[in-house]
Coordinates of C-alpha atoms and ligand atoms in Angstrom, one line a residue:
M271 CA -1.8 12.3 -11.1
I272 CA -5.4 11.9 -12.2
V273 CA -7.3 8.8 -13.1
K274 CA -9.5 9.6 -16.1
Q275 CA -11.2 6.3 -16.6
I276 CA -11.3 2.7 -15.7
E277 CA -12.8 0.1 -18.0
L278 CA -13.7 -3.3 -16.6
S279 CA -15.0 -6.5 -18.0
D280 CA -15.7 -9.6 -16.1
F281 CA -13.9 -8.1 -13.2
R282 CA -15.5 -9.4 -9.9
N283 CA -19.2 -8.6 -10.2
I284 CA -18.7 -6.1 -13.0
E285 CA -19.6 -7.4 -16.4
N286 CA -18.8 -4.5 -18.5
E287 CA -18.4 -0.9 -17.4
K288 CA -16.6 2.3 -18.2
I289 CA -16.3 4.7 -15.3
E290 CA -15.0 8.2 -15.7
F291 CA -13.5 10.3 -12.9
S292 CA -13.0 14.0 -12.5
E293 CA -10.4 16.0 -10.7
G294 CA -11.1 16.6 -7.0
I295 CA -13.5 14.4 -5.1
N296 CA -15.3 11.4 -6.6
V297 CA -17.8 9.5 -4.5
I298 CA -18.7 6.0 -5.4
Y299 CA -21.8 5.2 -3.5
G300 CA -24.5 2.5 -3.3
E301 CA -25.7 -0.3 -1.0
N302 CA -23.5 -3.0 0.4
A303 CA -22.1 -5.7 -1.9
Q304 CA -22.8 -3.8 -5.1
G305 CA -19.2 -3.5 -6.4
K306 CA -17.9 -0.2 -5.0
T307 CA -14.7 -1.7 -3.4
N308 CA -14.3 -3.8 -6.6
I309 CA -13.7 -0.6 -8.5
L310 CA -11.1 0.7 -6.1
E311 CA -9.5 -2.8 -6.1
A312 CA -9.1 -2.6 -9.9
I313 CA -7.6 0.9 -9.8
Y314 CA -5.1 0.0 -7.0
L315 CA -4.1 -3.2 -8.9
F316 CA -2.1 -0.9 -11.2
A317 CA -0.4 0.9 -8.3
R318 CA 0.6 -2.2 -6.4
G319 CA 0.7 -4.8 -9.2
K320 CA -1.6 -7.1 -7.2
S321 CA -4.9 -6.9 -5.5
F322 CA -5.0 -5.5 -1.9
R323 CA -7.5 -8.1 -0.8
A324 CA -7.5 -11.2 -3.0
F325 CA -5.3 -14.1 -2.1
K326 CA -5.3 -15.4 -5.7
D327 CA -5.6 -13.4 -8.9
K328 CA -8.3 -15.7 -10.2
E329 CA -10.7 -14.5 -7.5
L330 CA -10.9 -11.3 -9.6
V331 CA -12.4 -13.1 -12.5
R332 CA -16.2 -12.9 -12.6
F333 CA -17.9 -16.1 -11.7
G334 CA -18.7 -18.1 -14.8
S335 CA -16.1 -16.3 -16.9
N336 CA -12.5 -17.2 -17.7
T337 CA -10.8 -13.9 -18.1
A338 CA -11.1 -10.4 -16.5
Y339 CA -9.9 -7.2 -18.1
A340 CA -9.1 -3.9 -16.6
K341 CA -7.9 -0.8 -18.4
L342 CA -6.8 2.4 -16.7
S343 CA -6.3 5.7 -18.4
Y344 CA -4.6 8.4 -16.4
V345 CA -2.8 11.7 -16.7
K346 CA 0.5 12.6 -15.1
K347 CA 2.9 15.4 -15.6
E348 CA 4.8 13.5 -18.3
G349 CA 1.5 13.1 -20.2
E350 CA -1.3 10.6 -20.7
G351 CA -0.9 6.9 -19.9
L352 CA -2.7 3.7 -20.4
L353 CA -2.3 0.5 -18.4
G354 CA -4.1 -2.7 -18.9
V355 CA -4.3 -6.1 -17.3
E356 CA -5.6 -9.4 -18.4
I357 CA -6.4 -11.9 -15.7
N358 CA -7.0 -15.4 -16.9
K359 CA -8.1 -18.0 -14.4
N360 CA -5.4 -20.5 -15.5
T361 CA -2.4 -18.4 -16.5
P362 CA -0.4 -15.6 -14.7
K363 CA -1.9 -12.2 -15.2
R364 CA -0.4 -10.0 -17.9
F365 CA 0.1 -6.2 -17.7
Y366 CA 0.2 -3.9 -20.7
R367 CA 1.6 -0.4 -20.8
N368 CA 0.3 1.7 -23.7
K369 CA -0.9 -1.5 -25.2
V370 CA 2.6 -3.1 -25.1
R371 CA 2.9 -6.2 -23.0
V372 CA 5.3 -5.9 -20.0
N373 CA 7.4 -8.9 -19.1
K374 CA 7.2 -8.5 -15.3
T375 CA 4.6 -7.0 -13.1
S376 CA 7.4 -5.1 -11.3
E377 CA 8.0 -3.1 -14.5
I378 CA 4.7 -1.2 -14.1
I379 CA 5.0 -0.4 -10.4
G380 CA 5.7 3.2 -10.0
E381 CA 4.1 4.1 -13.3
F382 CA 0.7 4.9 -11.8
R383 CA 0.8 5.9 -8.1
A384 CA -2.0 5.8 -5.6
V385 CA -2.4 5.8 -1.8
L386 CA -5.0 3.4 -0.5
F387 CA -6.7 3.8 2.8
C388 CA -9.1 1.1 3.9
P389 CA -10.7 0.0 7.2
S390 CA -7.9 -2.6 7.9
H391 CA -5.4 0.3 7.8
L392 CA -7.1 1.7 10.9
G393 CA -5.4 -1.1 12.7
I394 CA -1.9 -0.3 11.4
I395 CA -0.8 0.9 14.8
K396 CA -2.0 -2.1 16.8
D397 CA -1.5 -4.9 14.3
S398 CA 1.6 -7.0 14.0
A399 CA 4.9 -5.7 12.7
S400 CA 4.3 -7.5 9.4
V401 CA 1.4 -5.0 8.7
R402 CA 3.7 -2.0 9.2
R403 CA 6.5 -3.6 7.1
R404 CA 3.9 -4.1 4.3
F405 CA 2.9 -0.5 4.6
L406 CA 6.5 0.5 4.2
D407 CA 7.2 -1.9 1.4
V408 CA 4.1 -1.0 -0.7
A409 CA 4.7 2.7 -0.2
I410 CA 8.4 2.6 -1.0
S411 CA 8.0 0.3 -4.0
Q412 CA 5.9 2.8 -5.9
L413 CA 8.7 5.4 -5.5
R414 CA 11.8 3.3 -6.0
P415 CA 11.3 0.3 -8.3
I416 CA 14.8 -1.0 -7.4
Y417 CA 13.5 -1.6 -3.9
I418 CA 11.1 -4.3 -5.3
K419 CA 14.0 -6.2 -6.8
M420 CA 16.0 -6.0 -3.5
L421 CA 13.1 -7.3 -1.5
A422 CA 12.5 -10.2 -3.9
K423 CA 16.2 -11.1 -3.8
Y424 CA 16.3 -10.8 0.0
N425 CA 13.3 -13.2 0.3
S426 CA 14.9 -15.7 -1.9
V427 CA 18.2 -15.6 0.0
L428 CA 16.3 -15.8 3.3
E429 CA 14.5 -18.9 2.1
N430 CA 17.7 -20.6 1.0
R431 CA 19.5 -19.7 4.2
N432 CA 16.6 -21.0 6.3
A433 CA 16.6 -24.2 4.3
I434 CA 20.3 -24.8 5.2
L435 CA 19.7 -23.8 8.9
K436 CA 17.1 -26.6 9.0
M437 CA 19.4 -29.3 7.7
E438 CA 21.0 -32.0 9.9
E439 CA 24.6 -31.2 10.8
E440 CA 26.1 -33.9 8.4
Q441 CA 24.2 -32.4 5.5
R442 CA 24.7 -28.7 6.2
D443 CA 26.9 -26.9 3.8
N444 CA 28.6 -24.3 6.0
L445 CA 30.4 -22.7 3.1
M446 CA 27.1 -22.0 1.4
L447 CA 25.7 -20.7 4.7
D448 CA 28.5 -18.1 4.8
V449 CA 27.8 -17.1 1.2
Y450 CA 24.1 -16.5 2.0
S451 CA 25.0 -14.6 5.3
E452 CA 27.3 -12.3 3.4
E453 CA 24.7 -11.7 0.6
M454 CA 22.0 -11.2 3.2
A455 CA 24.0 -8.7 5.2
Y456 CA 24.5 -6.5 2.0
L457 CA 20.9 -6.6 1.2
C458 CA 19.9 -5.8 4.8
A459 CA 22.2 -2.7 4.6
D460 CA 20.7 -1.5 1.3
I461 CA 17.1 -2.1 2.3
A462 CA 17.5 -0.7 5.9
S463 CA 19.1 2.4 4.4
I464 CA 16.1 3.0 2.1
R465 CA 13.6 2.2 4.9
N466 CA 15.4 4.5 7.3
E467 CA 15.2 7.4 4.8
Y468 CA 11.5 6.8 4.2
I469 CA 10.8 6.6 8.0
K470 CA 12.5 9.9 8.6
K471 CA 10.2 11.6 6.1
L472 CA 7.2 9.7 7.5
D473 CA 8.0 11.0 10.9
Y474 CA 8.3 14.6 9.6
W475 CA 4.9 14.5 7.8
V476 CA 3.0 12.6 10.5
K477 CA 4.0 15.2 13.0
I478 CA 2.6 17.9 10.8
F479 CA -0.7 16.1 10.0
F480 CA -1.3 14.8 13.5
E481 CA -0.7 18.1 15.1
E482 CA -3.0 19.9 12.7
M483 CA -5.7 17.2 13.2
T484 CA -5.6 17.2 17.0
K485 CA -4.7 20.9 17.5
G486 CA -1.2 19.9 18.7
K487 CA -2.0 18.4 22.1
E488 CA 0.2 15.4 21.6
A489 CA 3.4 14.9 19.7
P490 CA 3.8 11.7 17.6
K491 CA 7.2 10.2 16.9
I492 CA 7.9 7.5 14.4
T493 CA 11.3 5.7 14.6
Y494 CA 12.8 2.7 12.9
E495 CA 13.0 -0.4 15.1
V496 CA 15.8 -2.4 13.5
N497 CA 18.1 -5.1 14.7
V498 CA 21.2 -3.0 14.3
G499 CA 19.8 -0.2 16.5
E500 CA 20.9 3.4 16.1
N501 CA 23.3 3.4 13.2
D502 CA 24.7 5.4 10.4
F503 CA 22.5 4.1 7.6
E504 CA 24.6 5.8 4.9
Q505 CA 27.7 3.8 5.6
R506 CA 27.0 0.7 3.6
E507 CA 30.1 -1.3 4.4
S508 CA 29.9 -0.8 8.2
L509 CA 26.2 -1.4 8.2
K510 CA 26.7 -4.6 6.3
N511 CA 29.4 -5.7 8.7
R512 CA 27.1 -5.0 11.6
Y513 CA 24.5 -7.3 10.1
L514 CA 27.1 -9.9 9.3
S515 CA 28.3 -10.0 12.9
L516 CA 24.8 -10.4 14.2
L517 CA 24.3 -13.4 11.9
K518 CA 27.7 -14.9 12.8
D519 CA 27.4 -14.3 16.6
N520 CA 24.0 -16.0 16.7
I521 CA 24.6 -18.9 14.3
D522 CA 24.2 -21.5 17.0
R523 CA 20.8 -20.2 18.0
E524 CA 19.7 -19.9 14.4
I525 CA 20.7 -23.6 13.8
K526 CA 18.9 -24.6 16.9
Y527 CA 15.7 -22.9 15.7
G528 CA 16.2 -23.6 12.1
V529 CA 15.5 -20.0 11.0
T530 CA 17.2 -16.7 10.4
L531 CA 16.6 -14.6 13.5
F532 CA 18.1 -11.3 12.3
G533 CA 17.6 -9.2 9.3
I534 CA 15.2 -6.7 7.8
H535 CA 12.3 -9.3 7.9
K536 CA 12.2 -8.4 11.6
D537 CA 12.0 -4.7 11.2
D538 CA 9.2 -2.6 12.7
L539 CA 8.1 0.9 13.1
K540 CA 7.9 2.3 16.6
I541 CA 5.1 4.8 16.8
E542 CA 4.9 6.9 20.0
L543 CA 2.7 9.6 21.3
N544 CA 4.2 11.9 23.9
G545 CA 7.0 9.3 24.4
K546 CA 4.6 6.4 25.0
D547 CA 4.4 3.4 22.6
S548 CA 1.0 3.9 20.9
R549 CA 0.7 0.1 20.4
F550 CA 0.0 -0.2 24.1
Y551 CA -1.1 3.2 25.3
S552 CA -3.1 5.0 22.6
S553 CA -6.8 5.3 22.6
Q554 CA -8.8 4.1 19.6
G555 CA -9.3 7.7 18.5
Q556 CA -5.6 8.4 18.7
Q557 CA -4.8 5.3 16.7
R558 CA -7.3 6.4 14.0
S559 CA -5.7 9.8 13.8
L560 CA -2.3 8.3 13.6
S561 CA -3.2 5.9 10.8
L562 CA -4.9 8.7 8.9
A563 CA -1.8 10.9 9.4
M564 CA 0.4 8.1 8.1
K565 CA -1.7 7.8 4.9
M566 CA -1.7 11.5 4.4
A567 CA 2.1 11.4 4.9
E568 CA 2.4 8.7 2.4
G569 CA 0.8 11.0 -0.2
E570 CA 3.2 13.9 0.7
I571 CA 6.3 11.7 0.4
S572 CA 5.1 10.4 -3.0
R573 CA 4.6 14.0 -4.1
E574 CA 8.2 14.9 -2.9
Y575 CA 9.6 12.1 -5.0
S576 CA 7.6 12.6 -8.2
G577 CA 6.6 16.3 -8.1
E578 CA 2.8 15.5 -8.1
Y579 CA 0.2 14.0 -5.8
P580 CA -0.7 10.4 -6.2
V581 CA -4.4 9.5 -6.5
F582 CA -6.0 8.9 -3.1
L583 CA -8.4 5.9 -2.8
F584 CA -10.5 5.8 0.4
D585 CA -12.4 2.7 0.8
D586 CA -15.3 3.1 3.3
V587 CA -13.1 4.8 5.9
L588 CA -15.0 8.0 6.2
S589 CA -17.9 6.2 7.9
E590 CA -15.4 5.0 10.5
L591 CA -14.0 8.4 11.3
D592 CA -15.7 11.0 13.5
D593 CA -16.9 14.4 12.2
S594 CA -13.8 16.4 13.0
R595 CA -11.5 13.9 11.2
K596 CA -13.9 13.8 8.3
R597 CA -13.8 17.5 8.0
Y598 CA -10.1 17.5 8.3
I599 CA -9.8 15.1 5.4
L600 CA -12.3 16.9 3.2
S601 CA -10.6 20.3 3.8
N602 CA -7.2 18.8 3.1
I603 CA -7.7 16.6 0.1
K604 CA -10.0 18.6 -2.1
S605 CA -7.2 20.0 -4.2
R606 CA -6.1 16.4 -5.1
Q607 CA -7.9 13.6 -6.8
V608 CA -9.7 11.4 -4.3
I609 CA -11.9 8.4 -5.0
I610 CA -14.0 7.6 -2.0
T611 CA -16.5 4.7 -1.5
G612 CA -19.4 4.8 0.9
C613 CA -23.0 3.7 1.4
D614 CA -24.5 7.2 0.9
K615 CA -23.6 10.6 -0.3
G616 CA -23.6 11.7 3.3
V617 CA -21.2 14.6 4.1
F618 CA -20.4 15.1 0.5
E619 CA -23.8 16.5 -0.5
S620 CA -22.8 19.8 1.0
T621 CA -19.3 19.7 -0.4
E622 CA -19.0 21.6 -3.6
K623 CA -17.9 19.9 -6.9
C624 CA -18.2 16.2 -6.2
N625 CA -18.5 13.7 -8.9
F626 CA -21.1 11.2 -7.7
I627 CA -21.1 7.7 -9.1
K628 CA -23.8 5.3 -8.1
I629 CA -23.1 1.6 -8.3
E630 CA -25.8 -1.1 -8.2
N631 CA -25.2 -4.7 -8.8
G632 CA -21.9 -4.1 -10.6
K633 CA -23.3 -1.5 -12.8
R634 CA -23.0 2.3 -12.9
I635 CA -26.3 3.9 -12.7
N636 CA -25.6 7.0 -14.7
A637 CA -26.6 10.6 -14.0
D638 CA -29.4 10.7 -16.6
I639 CA -31.2 7.9 -14.9
L640 CA -30.7 9.5 -11.5
E641 CA -32.2 12.7 -12.8
N642 CA -35.1 10.9 -14.3
E643 CA -35.7 9.2 -10.9
I644 CA -35.8 12.6 -9.2
I645 CA -38.1 14.0 -11.8
G646 CA -40.3 10.9 -11.5
E647 CA -40.6 11.4 -7.8
E648 CA -41.8 14.9 -8.3
Ligands
LIG797 P1 -19.7 -2.8 0.9 O1 -20.5 -1.5 1.0 O2 -20.3 -3.9 1.8 O3 -18.3 -2.6 1.2 P2 -19.2 -3.0 -1.9 O4 -20.1 -2.3 -2.8 O5 -17.9 -2.4 -1.6 O6 -19.9 -3.4 -0.6 P3 -17.7 -5.1 -3.2 O7 -16.8 -5.7 -2.2 O8 -17.2 -4.2 -4.2 O9 -19.0 -4.5 -2.5 O10 -18.4 -6.2 -4.1 C1 -18.9 -7.3 -3.5 C2 -19.7 -8.1 -4.5 O11 -18.9 -8.6 -5.5 C3 -20.4 -9.2 -3.7 O12 -21.7 -9.3 -4.1 C4 -19.6 -10.4 -4.2 O13 -20.4 -11.6 -4.2 C5 -19.2 -10.0 -5.6 N1 -18.0 -10.7 -6.1 C6 -16.8 -10.8 -5.6 N2 -16.0 -11.5 -6.3 C7 -16.7 -11.9 -7.4 C8 -16.4 -12.6 -8.6 N3 -15.2 -13.1 -8.8 N4 -17.4 -12.8 -9.5 C9 -18.7 -12.2 -9.3 N5 -19.0 -11.5 -8.2 C10 -18.0 -11.4 -7.3
LIG798 MG1 -16.8 -2.1 0.1

């Protein structure tokens, strides 16, 4: 998958720009606060359906304007594609596919696939379980659109079930509680089975990348930490029954706390190095290697599903990695499309065939101007 061009108007600090990308490595560089991450944010919007850093869509609209637009043209093995989005301050954002409006954001997810790696992902090992669940959910959603629907349904059932658990005894509708428990148990079985399959692939690829990166001194292992423990995730009925009995056996506690204590909203990934939980025992460097290996693995799994690599978006992470990890990334990704942001051209200057894009104050400073600058200096 290749991004050809992104066109932005009134998006963050970018008034009006068209930026073209080439195959291989693209380096967006410039000083701080110029709009480099804003460009990656816009591209990733089409992979995830929402911004990776804004709380509200309206934050994406340029100060003083009412509507932001972004248009992404890309090529995948099925052919060329065009996705657009219109973000109005006062109405929900609208996505377009090949100029036709789509009804729901979830309809475009999976259409354009990208793997984002940003500084906050370096904490993926140490951060709370919700960060690892989000990693899983975002990655899986791009591959299996049905998963997004399952999650949305699950969250709504969970919310309803919790509302009943919070009620006083006289008001509580126990029949409804049973209905929600049953529904939740089925959804848990379906979601856990998909997550389990993904985690097995993740474990396989992380082992490969981590061992290559660190010359095989330590062996990583990623397993699924799930309420139902070791289980046959293929057996839907028995998995569902296992969840249902967890819910039923613990109903008194759940009523006491007014919240659902079991289910896939409690899932986590257990990440170990040489048998030790890396949350507690890994050094910073090991955690960086692991998070990097997880992102590379995400790319491989995406390729396995779709038959082609997603676009890799690296926001400012290279400056946070040491030279050997930088070299590892550069030697591994150059055959794919990567869009990297950073303050300077740095290590890339010696790398052949890079497309350099300089950003200043939300504007692309094009190659002609740069050349003139250099000629001017001479
Ligand atoms: P760094 O190197 O520090 O990561 P960057 O080039 O990645 O910088 P961005 O995060 O892309 O910077 O852009 C930040 C700039 O965008 C800031 O100057 C910020 O004030 C501006 N900005 C953010 N949201 C808006 C908005 N809605 N309208 C106008 N400008 C905005
Ligand atoms: Mg940035």
